[in-house]
Amino acid sequence: MCGIVGYTGTEAAKDILISGLKRLEYRGYDSAGVALERTSAHETVVDVIRRVGKVAGLESELANVDAEAACGIGHTRWATHGRPSTVNAHPHVSCDGRIAIVHNGIIENFAELRSELEGRGHTFASETDTEVFAHLIEEAYAREHDLLGALREACTHVVGAYGIAAVCADEPGVIAVARKDSPIIIGRGEHGSYVASDMIAVIDSTRDVVVLEDGQFARLTPEGISYTDAQGEPIEPPVTHVDWNIDMAEKAGYPDFMLKEICEQPRVVRDTLVGRMTGGELSIDELGLSLEELNLIDRVYVIACGTSYHAGLIAKNLIEMWARIPCEVEAASEFRYRDPIITPSTLVVAVSQSGETADTLAAIRDARIKGAKVFGITNVVGSPVARESDGVIYTKANKEIAVASTKSFIGQVVSLTLLALLLAQVKYRLTVGQVRMLFRELGDTAEQIQWIFETQKDAIHEAALACKDAHSALFVGRGMGAAIANEGALKLKEISYLHAEAYAAGEMKHGPIALIDPGFPVIAIATKSPVYDKTVSNLKECEARGAKIIVVATEGDEDIREIADHVIYIPRVRDAFCAITATVPLQLLAREVALMRGCDVDQPRNLAKSVTVE
Ligand code: AGP
């Protein structure tokens, strides 16, 4: 969504803020700004500098600003209310310009608050919801003359989600922070105190952080940090040590984060499986459910959004095939509004790379109110999804920077495969020996992905050339291939802006085939499986109408060349695991097409890495 960073200490705040904002830019990048305290003679003022576009533009604007400021806050924005513009960029200020704030989240009652504030004489400069916070704090500060107290008071009027940081010219060196639903981490470094919406912004300066909880507040000064609850009572939140290193989150020599993260997928498979088969027994202790409780599960809902939803489609095939219990996959934004049928023996699995997605979080809360056990699968330690689930598996993909999810998807699919195997085992649908065999084959997918990198580069490049100028594309498959087709279509459209749709191959003749004209790209998953022949028949129907056929096929399948214009091979693998291997060529294809079309593969237009609004 948006990125927040703040610093108060003995170093130049400007450099620290810009460095942090660059690390946060993947969260949202349509504008950026900073507020820097400047003390001259006998008074302090707050300078606000904002720019439309990426952080680099703001950095050049700051080149002429003196680096003396030792306290400041910064923000990189993904617009929700108000178009991307300088006047809508954060920080926003009070009428007198002495209070500045940055905010990540959404204020649902901002229109009502704005009307009341304007009625009391406040003037607004922007179209944003955020600006009401600056004026609410200004009013409370006039009464309390305490920035943190004023922020607490302002929060009592706000309905919505916020991670917010505020500075005030009358309290030099102080940053007041509050959190509800939008992530905030706070830490002490050698040279001062730090606040950010994501660990990556401050990891160079501190690894021991407090993940602020909803309703908690913090006061940062160069000397230290104090915390209170919503009533102003002092609290001592636990400190979390973060052990991943920043070079794992940097490009490490790759041209872009997306390629780096695609290439990290073999490691993600291995890391996600580490410790899962101890003493010959499959173990997912984080589930928080006993084997008896697991055995009672008679329905599974997988709730998620986007790519995580597609991981759920793959889980459905596996859970129903192996455990023989119904599994429904729902877009989180739909699940919560349709009053789903939930009983104490329903397991709800929430899948979210960021662990912050508002739709998924809201669905989790609804499911828990209805009495379901909720199990989270996420890539971010301590994220809201992790904290609000009864149990959680971390996908061990390490930080995923590119907005398009790739390695986190593979981590999700591997984790969901483990869950399906465990459910099948506790329900005696699979023997321990079968589970061990499948677990080994699951681990083999790491090498199979590596084989694709080493042998299919040219085939993928040729296929990308064949569809880069198209206006639309269809992704088709049957069974697991149909689920994979969804992810392939999303990858292509979200980073190359080439429209793409996914269809079950058998559905083509019920309408979509009307789209096919000479040269129309049809991208098929036609790996060796029980539905291979049927899929080939569907492709022949497309070929007969002049379609350009691109196929992900099983290594050694030469017959497919009779109908395919381009073939991308993957190693022979059990159908249950082909989602892990067959998705990789589609990720690479989407990236190649996007690059050919001059798109930014790491930061596609209009998108953000975590969508913390509904
Ligand atoms: C996937 O490439 C997209 N970035 C998007 O669909 C994403 O999967 C979706 O917003 C869900 O995000 P989450 O996994 O962090 O909940």
XYZ file of C-alpha atoms and ligand atoms in Angstrom:
630
model
C 0.000 0.000 0.000
C 2.037 3.001 1.159
C 5.459 3.172 2.763
C 6.259 5.116 5.927
C 9.665 5.823 7.426
C 10.780 8.100 10.291
C 14.021 8.876 12.122
C 15.101 10.972 15.072
C 18.689 10.908 16.308
C 22.129 12.340 15.727
C 22.523 11.604 11.988
C 21.186 13.502 8.950
C 17.542 12.476 8.692
C 17.284 13.321 4.982
C 19.632 10.531 3.859
C 18.079 7.972 6.174
C 14.568 8.811 4.987
C 15.458 8.636 1.287
C 17.290 5.348 1.747
C 14.316 3.925 3.621
C 11.798 5.179 1.078
C 13.738 3.542 -1.748
C 13.477 0.234 0.084
C 9.740 0.792 0.589
C 9.000 1.941 -2.939
C 7.730 -1.495 -3.954
C 4.766 -0.917 -1.611
C 3.488 2.004 -3.646
C 5.159 4.541 -5.836
C 3.002 7.215 -7.379
C 4.396 10.051 -5.220
C 6.713 10.615 -2.272
C 7.572 13.252 0.303
C 9.370 14.084 3.549
C 8.905 16.431 6.497
C 12.199 17.623 8.035
C 12.619 19.641 11.214
C 14.855 22.668 10.842
C 15.939 24.610 13.897
C 17.166 28.134 13.261
C 17.921 30.851 15.853
C 15.343 30.246 18.557
C 12.673 28.330 16.741
C 12.051 25.099 14.892
C 10.062 24.796 11.693
C 8.907 21.764 9.696
C 9.888 21.774 6.003
C 7.703 19.591 3.763
C 9.053 18.539 0.340
C 6.879 16.367 -1.935
C 7.083 15.096 -5.509
C 4.915 13.094 -7.896
C 6.667 9.999 -9.205
C 9.310 7.805 -7.714
C 11.609 8.489 -4.789
C 14.509 9.326 -7.108
C 12.700 12.522 -8.094
C 12.248 13.505 -4.463
C 15.902 12.749 -3.818
C 17.002 15.182 -6.515
C 14.652 17.806 -5.074
C 16.278 17.332 -1.661
C 19.781 17.741 -3.017
C 19.530 21.484 -2.310
C 18.025 21.063 1.157
C 20.549 21.287 3.968
C 21.292 17.952 5.613
C 21.217 19.343 9.146
C 17.767 18.018 10.074
C 18.098 15.163 12.562
C 14.389 14.401 12.804
C 11.948 13.704 10.021
C 9.303 11.464 8.480
C 8.849 10.242 4.906
C 6.208 8.546 2.767
C 5.853 6.812 -0.596
C 2.267 6.632 -1.796
C -0.148 4.316 -3.569
C -3.150 6.557 -4.124
C -6.496 5.598 -2.643
C -8.260 8.942 -2.138
C -7.180 11.691 -4.516
C -5.192 11.265 -7.699
C -1.407 11.032 -7.667
C -0.292 14.656 -7.363
C 2.097 16.806 -5.340
C -0.715 18.320 -3.307
C -2.067 14.850 -2.449
C 1.363 13.432 -1.638
C 2.250 12.939 2.017
C 3.286 14.413 4.432
C 0.168 16.435 5.141
C 0.207 19.384 7.546
C -2.010 21.262 9.987
C -3.350 24.698 9.151
C -0.406 26.383 10.849
C 2.102 24.053 9.174
C 3.669 23.119 12.529
C 2.402 19.531 12.572
C 3.146 17.073 9.747
C 1.962 13.498 9.376
C 2.435 10.464 7.132
C -0.189 7.722 6.980
C -0.636 4.234 5.570
C -4.212 2.945 5.528
C -7.648 4.389 4.903
C -9.947 6.630 6.978
C -13.468 5.440 6.325
C -15.202 8.417 8.005
C -12.924 11.079 6.526
C -15.711 12.930 4.680
C -17.698 13.448 7.881
C -14.588 14.475 9.814
C -13.498 16.855 7.077
C -16.896 18.537 7.046
C -16.813 18.973 10.830
C -13.255 20.317 10.755
C -14.054 22.758 7.948
C -17.049 23.828 9.968
C -14.632 24.694 12.779
C -12.512 26.796 10.443
C -9.881 24.351 9.208
C -8.763 24.718 5.595
C -7.822 21.625 3.560
C -5.220 21.598 0.821
C -5.659 18.068 -0.545
C -8.286 15.546 -1.679
C -6.933 12.868 0.627
C -8.537 11.141 3.598
C -5.219 11.408 5.454
C -5.239 15.183 5.833
C -8.043 15.021 8.417
C -5.529 13.452 10.822
C -3.293 16.539 10.655
C -6.164 18.826 11.595
C -7.504 16.530 14.319
C -4.057 16.436 15.918
C -3.769 20.219 15.564
C -7.007 20.706 17.497
C -6.047 18.256 20.235
C -2.547 19.725 20.474
C -3.965 23.184 21.086
C -5.607 21.723 24.205
C -2.981 19.232 25.396
C 0.389 20.587 24.142
C 1.561 16.998 23.976
C 2.037 15.461 20.519
C 1.534 11.838 21.546
C -1.495 12.703 23.642
C -2.919 14.700 20.747
C -2.394 11.741 18.396
C -4.161 9.417 20.835
C -7.053 11.850 21.009
C -7.213 12.187 17.215
C -7.366 8.395 16.827
C -10.507 8.237 18.952
C -12.380 10.079 16.189
C -11.099 8.007 13.271
C -12.774 4.887 11.825
C -10.478 2.899 9.565
C -6.941 1.634 9.265
C -3.810 3.588 10.028
C -0.138 3.362 10.537
C 0.704 6.974 11.252
C 3.723 9.036 12.280
C 3.621 12.717 13.267
C 6.139 15.457 14.028
C 5.559 18.899 15.547
C 7.711 22.034 15.432
C 6.881 22.667 19.100
C 8.389 19.303 20.098
C 11.688 19.100 18.176
C 13.114 15.597 17.881
C 9.867 13.848 18.807
C 7.976 11.441 16.495
C 4.573 10.230 17.669
C 3.320 6.940 16.203
C 0.025 5.026 16.232
C -1.160 1.797 14.597
C -4.455 0.142 13.720
C -4.524 -2.582 11.018
C -1.638 -1.108 8.993
C 1.804 -2.444 9.939
C 4.286 -0.354 11.921
C 7.668 -1.455 13.229
C 9.829 0.605 15.592
C 13.459 0.128 16.554
C 16.460 1.636 18.298
C 19.750 1.924 16.407
C 23.198 3.156 17.342
C 22.371 6.676 16.148
C 18.745 7.099 17.069
C 15.179 5.804 16.848
C 13.421 4.487 13.724
C 9.854 3.845 12.597
C 8.762 2.210 9.325
C 5.885 0.328 7.755
C 8.239 -2.498 6.817
C 11.435 -3.869 8.322
C 13.295 -3.548 5.033
C 13.460 0.254 5.450
C 15.494 0.186 8.658
C 17.311 -3.158 8.655
C 20.662 -1.433 8.014
C 20.268 0.361 11.350
C 18.463 -2.074 13.598
C 17.368 -5.714 13.695
C 15.624 -5.625 17.076
C 12.217 -4.127 16.563
C 8.806 -3.793 18.123
C 5.937 -4.783 15.849
C 3.360 -2.278 17.105
C -0.020 -3.831 17.827
C -3.418 -2.254 17.143
C -4.208 0.427 19.738
C -0.589 0.880 20.786
C 1.291 4.193 20.588
C 4.949 5.163 20.641
C 7.021 8.282 21.296
C 10.402 8.299 19.588
C 13.205 10.693 20.603
C 16.949 10.710 19.836
C 17.511 9.262 23.313
C 14.955 6.439 23.288
C 11.432 5.153 22.729
C 8.448 4.885 25.068
C 5.183 3.071 24.440
C 1.654 3.493 25.750
C -1.738 1.909 25.304
C -4.771 3.834 24.036
C -5.393 5.220 27.504
C -1.858 6.579 27.782
C -0.707 3.922 30.242
C 2.954 2.881 29.763
C 3.472 -0.573 28.193
C 6.545 -2.656 27.313
C 5.872 -4.460 23.977
C 8.068 -7.479 23.131
C 11.092 -6.994 20.865
C 11.441 -9.203 17.766
C 14.868 -9.974 16.296
C 14.866 -10.078 12.477
C 17.493 -12.398 11.029
C 17.179 -12.121 7.270
C 19.906 -10.102 5.594
C 19.446 -7.206 3.283
C 21.473 -8.600 0.410
C 18.850 -11.346 0.174
C 16.445 -8.502 -0.470
C 18.721 -6.645 -2.857
C 19.064 -7.526 -6.566
C 22.307 -9.491 -6.091
C 23.401 -8.872 -9.657
C 20.092 -9.654 -11.352
C 18.631 -7.033 -13.745
C 15.431 -6.880 -11.708
C 13.922 -8.257 -8.525
C 11.413 -10.326 -10.451
C 14.079 -12.433 -12.195
C 16.044 -12.772 -8.965
C 12.974 -13.982 -7.131
C 11.979 -16.416 -9.899
C 15.493 -17.859 -9.751
C 15.286 -18.205 -5.964
C 12.400 -20.651 -6.279
C 14.437 -23.871 -6.001
C 15.771 -22.553 -2.679
C 12.246 -21.637 -1.560
C 11.098 -25.214 -2.200
C 13.991 -26.623 -0.180
C 13.700 -24.098 2.668
C 9.935 -24.556 2.994
C 10.420 -28.315 3.323
C 13.222 -28.128 5.899
C 12.189 -29.818 9.140
C 8.857 -31.016 7.786
C 9.657 -34.728 7.766
C 11.208 -35.578 11.113
C 11.630 -39.235 12.020
C 9.696 -40.275 8.961
C 6.625 -38.376 10.125
C 5.206 -35.280 8.418
C 5.011 -32.405 10.912
C 3.342 -28.999 10.771
C 3.435 -28.088 14.446
C 2.541 -24.449 13.747
C -0.955 -25.576 12.785
C -1.949 -25.251 16.405
C -4.327 -28.194 15.914
C -3.968 -31.683 17.388
C -4.133 -34.658 15.038
C -7.541 -35.460 16.563
C -8.786 -31.940 15.791
C -7.370 -32.239 12.271
C -9.118 -35.573 11.819
C -12.437 -33.898 12.620
C -12.029 -31.362 9.804
C -14.724 -32.071 7.244
C -14.511 -28.956 5.065
C -11.724 -26.618 4.083
C -12.082 -23.075 2.801
C -9.049 -21.438 1.265
C -9.488 -17.672 1.288
C -7.075 -15.369 -0.496
C -6.644 -12.793 -3.244
C -4.830 -12.687 -6.571
C -1.906 -15.048 -6.882
C -2.534 -16.386 -3.395
C -6.040 -17.284 -4.549
C -4.513 -19.258 -7.399
C -2.393 -21.175 -4.896
C -5.709 -22.050 -3.279
C -7.033 -23.456 -6.558
C -4.078 -25.827 -6.611
C -4.659 -26.769 -2.962
C -8.261 -27.657 -3.784
C -7.124 -30.283 -6.307
C -4.706 -31.788 -3.795
C -6.896 -31.746 -0.674
C -9.860 -33.294 -2.473
C -7.689 -35.839 -4.292
C -5.691 -36.998 -1.273
C -7.802 -36.225 1.816
C -11.217 -36.697 0.173
C -12.813 -33.746 1.958
C -14.476 -30.807 0.182
C -12.273 -27.780 -0.328
C -13.684 -24.482 -1.522
C -11.467 -21.669 -2.730
C -12.881 -18.192 -2.331
C -11.747 -14.691 -3.142
C -11.507 -13.172 0.315
C -13.426 -10.101 -0.845
C -16.391 -12.345 -1.706
C -16.118 -14.846 1.154
C -16.866 -12.367 3.878
C -20.023 -10.988 2.250
C -21.791 -14.226 1.403
C -22.370 -15.561 4.933
C -20.435 -18.820 4.337
C -21.491 -22.068 5.996
C -18.984 -22.582 8.797
C -19.060 -25.159 11.584
C -16.492 -26.009 14.311
C -15.136 -28.709 11.967
C -14.438 -26.208 9.206
C -10.818 -25.274 8.610
C -10.272 -21.881 7.022
C -6.855 -21.443 5.407
C -5.906 -17.806 4.774
C -3.128 -17.403 2.222
C -1.346 -14.075 1.938
C 2.235 -13.293 0.917
C 2.249 -9.894 2.601
C 0.050 -10.932 5.490
C -1.488 -7.447 5.259
C -4.169 -7.777 2.567
C -7.254 -6.054 3.944
C -9.739 -8.364 2.212
C -8.035 -11.450 3.592
C -7.757 -10.003 7.093
C -11.415 -9.066 7.117
C -12.364 -12.579 5.966
C -10.237 -14.110 8.736
C -12.034 -12.027 11.353
C -15.440 -13.013 10.005
C -14.495 -16.703 9.884
C -13.308 -16.610 13.495
C -16.481 -14.888 14.632
C -18.366 -17.785 13.031
C -16.288 -20.265 15.021
C -13.900 -21.570 12.368
C -10.329 -22.561 13.073
C -8.165 -20.283 10.924
C -4.760 -21.312 9.657
C -2.539 -18.719 7.999
C 0.070 -19.204 5.287
C 2.180 -16.076 4.889
C 5.638 -14.867 3.998
C 5.971 -12.134 6.613
C 6.805 -12.960 10.206
C 4.529 -11.232 12.687
C 2.213 -9.939 9.975
C -1.454 -9.304 10.816
C -2.498 -12.559 9.081
C 0.058 -14.473 11.153
C -1.089 -12.836 14.384
C -4.796 -13.244 13.749
C -4.691 -16.939 12.794
C -4.857 -19.880 15.214
C -1.773 -21.318 13.531
C 0.584 -20.222 10.765
C 3.100 -21.629 8.277
C 5.746 -19.207 7.053
C 6.621 -19.830 3.415
C 10.355 -19.145 3.926
C 10.543 -17.277 0.585
C 12.413 -14.373 2.227
C 11.499 -10.824 1.286
C 9.640 -10.605 -2.011
C 10.189 -7.147 -3.521
C 8.756 -7.413 -7.026
C 5.069 -6.555 -6.945
C 4.245 -9.620 -9.040
C 4.320 -12.591 -6.697
C 6.479 -15.482 -7.895
C 8.634 -17.189 -5.246
C 6.036 -16.576 -2.556
C 3.496 -18.385 -4.774
C 5.783 -21.417 -4.994
C 6.239 -21.280 -1.216
C 2.472 -21.166 -0.793
C 1.905 -24.129 -3.128
C 4.550 -26.212 -1.329
C 3.037 -25.303 2.066
C -0.490 -26.127 0.900
C 0.778 -29.414 -0.504
C 2.145 -30.254 2.944
C -1.228 -29.414 4.487
C -3.033 -31.655 1.972
C -0.626 -34.504 2.726
C -1.115 -34.057 6.475
C -4.915 -34.048 6.173
C -4.752 -37.193 4.008
C -2.470 -38.865 6.523
C -4.577 -38.088 9.615
C -7.653 -39.307 7.745
C -5.849 -42.510 6.781
C -6.395 -41.781 3.103
C -2.659 -42.055 2.492
C -0.275 -44.368 4.301
C 2.819 -43.007 5.996
C 4.855 -44.664 3.247
C 2.877 -42.924 0.502
C 3.254 -39.585 2.264
C 7.024 -40.095 2.504
C 7.222 -40.917 -1.199
C 5.169 -37.871 -2.175
C 7.238 -35.685 0.151
C 10.412 -36.818 -1.614
C 8.903 -36.110 -5.036
C 7.796 -32.713 -3.796
C 11.403 -31.954 -2.897
C 12.529 -33.032 -6.379
C 10.676 -30.082 -7.903
C 13.567 -27.839 -6.803
C 15.910 -29.519 -9.304
C 13.154 -29.609 -11.917
C 12.742 -25.833 -11.713
C 16.523 -25.475 -12.087
C 16.377 -27.648 -15.248
C 13.864 -25.212 -16.763
C 16.210 -22.261 -16.140
C 19.096 -24.148 -17.745
C 17.362 -25.504 -20.848
C 14.232 -23.496 -21.769
C 15.513 -19.924 -21.925
C 15.468 -19.717 -25.746
C 12.087 -21.434 -26.068
C 10.578 -18.943 -23.629
C 12.149 -16.013 -25.445
C 10.775 -17.205 -28.810
C 7.328 -17.694 -27.300
C 7.446 -14.171 -25.877
C 8.330 -12.743 -29.287
C 5.321 -14.596 -30.695
C 2.807 -12.917 -28.375
C 4.357 -9.580 -27.375
C 2.340 -7.569 -29.951
C -0.985 -9.267 -29.273
C -3.886 -7.358 -27.770
C -5.114 -10.312 -25.767
C -4.215 -13.888 -24.943
C -5.990 -16.966 -23.609
C -4.427 -19.328 -21.093
C -6.009 -22.791 -21.064
C -5.580 -26.084 -19.282
C -7.485 -28.911 -17.675
C -7.390 -30.112 -14.049
C -4.233 -28.760 -12.420
C -3.502 -27.070 -15.750
C -6.678 -24.989 -15.422
C -5.530 -23.700 -12.016
C -2.076 -22.914 -13.387
C -3.622 -21.094 -16.355
C -5.142 -18.598 -13.922
C -1.745 -17.712 -12.506
C -0.194 -17.497 -15.980
C -2.865 -15.064 -17.142
C -2.509 -12.862 -14.075
C 1.272 -12.696 -14.394
C 1.093 -11.680 -18.040
C -1.553 -8.992 -17.639
C -0.262 -7.452 -14.406
C 3.279 -6.799 -15.636
C 2.949 -6.459 -19.455
C -0.541 -4.846 -19.482
C -1.454 -7.305 -22.280
C -4.994 -8.476 -21.582
C -5.114 -12.191 -20.722
C -7.801 -14.549 -19.530
C -7.681 -18.092 -18.189
C -10.178 -20.764 -19.132
C -10.637 -24.439 -18.504
C -9.673 -25.832 -21.910
C -12.977 -27.676 -22.143
C -14.781 -24.354 -21.836
C -13.230 -22.903 -24.996
C -15.981 -24.253 -27.262
C -18.644 -22.685 -25.026
C -17.816 -19.146 -26.097
C -14.183 -18.043 -25.777
C -13.234 -19.742 -29.061
C -15.130 -16.907 -30.759
C -12.148 -14.738 -29.854
C -9.746 -16.833 -31.913
C -8.596 -15.279 -35.141
C -5.377 -15.831 -37.075
C -2.392 -15.231 -34.833
C -4.375 -15.055 -31.581
C -2.094 -16.471 -28.862
C -3.406 -19.464 -26.930
C -1.037 -20.475 -24.149
C -1.756 -23.999 -22.896
C -0.590 -26.185 -20.060
C -0.611 -29.629 -21.745
C 1.669 -31.731 -19.591
C 1.319 -35.510 -19.532
C -1.729 -36.168 -17.367
C -4.999 -38.076 -17.497
C -6.549 -35.123 -19.374
C -3.695 -34.634 -21.866
C -5.550 -36.006 -24.892
C -8.623 -33.924 -24.197
C -6.482 -30.801 -23.855
C -4.788 -31.537 -27.180
C -8.210 -31.872 -28.803
C -9.174 -28.431 -27.509
C -5.933 -27.005 -28.886
C -6.666 -28.520 -32.301
C -9.958 -26.595 -32.318
C -7.967 -23.398 -31.715
C -5.323 -24.284 -34.287
C -8.044 -24.869 -36.874
C -8.971 -21.210 -36.465
C -5.461 -19.913 -36.899
C -4.494 -19.472 -33.274
C -0.823 -19.187 -32.366
C -0.347 -22.115 -30.000
C 2.191 -21.937 -27.188
C 2.353 -25.039 -24.992
C 3.989 -25.940 -21.695
C 4.571 -29.663 -22.235
C 6.348 -32.592 -20.651
C 9.950 -33.165 -21.653
C 10.141 -35.805 -24.430
C 6.667 -35.136 -25.800
C 7.362 -34.693 -29.512
C 3.753 -35.264 -30.619
C 2.725 -31.882 -29.237
C 4.831 -30.238 -31.915
C 2.224 -31.228 -34.469
C -0.115 -28.507 -33.211
C 2.125 -26.176 -31.231
C 3.940 -23.194 -32.735
C 6.117 -22.989 -29.626
C 6.796 -25.622 -26.954
C 8.306 -24.944 -23.550
C 9.268 -28.176 -21.807
C 9.237 -29.047 -18.132
C 10.581 -32.292 -16.644
C 8.209 -35.205 -16.279
C 6.526 -34.779 -12.880
C 3.530 -36.216 -11.062
C 0.426 -34.219 -12.038
C -0.052 -33.232 -8.393
C 3.233 -31.301 -8.470
C 3.118 -29.843 -11.961
C 1.814 -26.512 -10.630
C 5.220 -25.922 -9.057
C 7.127 -26.608 -12.273
C 4.651 -25.540 -14.991
C 4.115 -22.093 -13.445
C 7.802 -21.178 -13.770
C 7.824 -20.948 -17.597
C 4.722 -18.770 -17.417
C 6.406 -16.425 -14.927
C 9.429 -16.151 -17.226
C 7.230 -15.708 -20.297
C 5.289 -12.861 -18.651
C 8.531 -11.169 -17.662
C 10.000 -11.477 -21.195
C 6.855 -10.067 -22.797
C 6.766 -7.188 -20.284
C 10.395 -6.293 -20.989
C 9.751 -6.423 -24.747
C 6.846 -4.049 -24.195
C 9.026 -1.662 -22.176
C 7.221 -2.263 -18.892
C 8.686 -2.022 -15.398
C 8.560 -5.654 -14.270
C 9.232 -4.869 -10.596
C 6.792 -1.980 -10.183
C 3.924 -2.310 -12.649
C 1.630 0.664 -13.038
C -1.384 1.017 -10.713
C -0.286 -1.875 -8.474
C 1.195 -2.153 -4.986
C 2.844 -5.039 -3.198
C 0.292 -5.190 -0.443
C -3.268 -3.986 -0.810
C -4.322 -2.810 2.623
C -7.604 -1.304 1.489
C -10.787 -3.223 0.656
C 0.191 -11.091 -7.561
O 1.277 -11.064 -8.468
C -0.309 -9.705 -7.241
N 0.745 -8.903 -6.723
C -1.549 -9.720 -6.361
O -2.567 -10.402 -7.061
C -1.382 -10.397 -4.973
O -1.221 -11.779 -5.138
C -2.646 -10.131 -4.158
O -2.759 -8.731 -3.968
C -2.626 -10.829 -2.782
O -1.541 -10.368 -2.039
P -1.130 -11.178 -0.707
O -0.656 -12.523 -1.134
O -0.048 -10.346 -0.091
O -2.354 -11.268 0.156
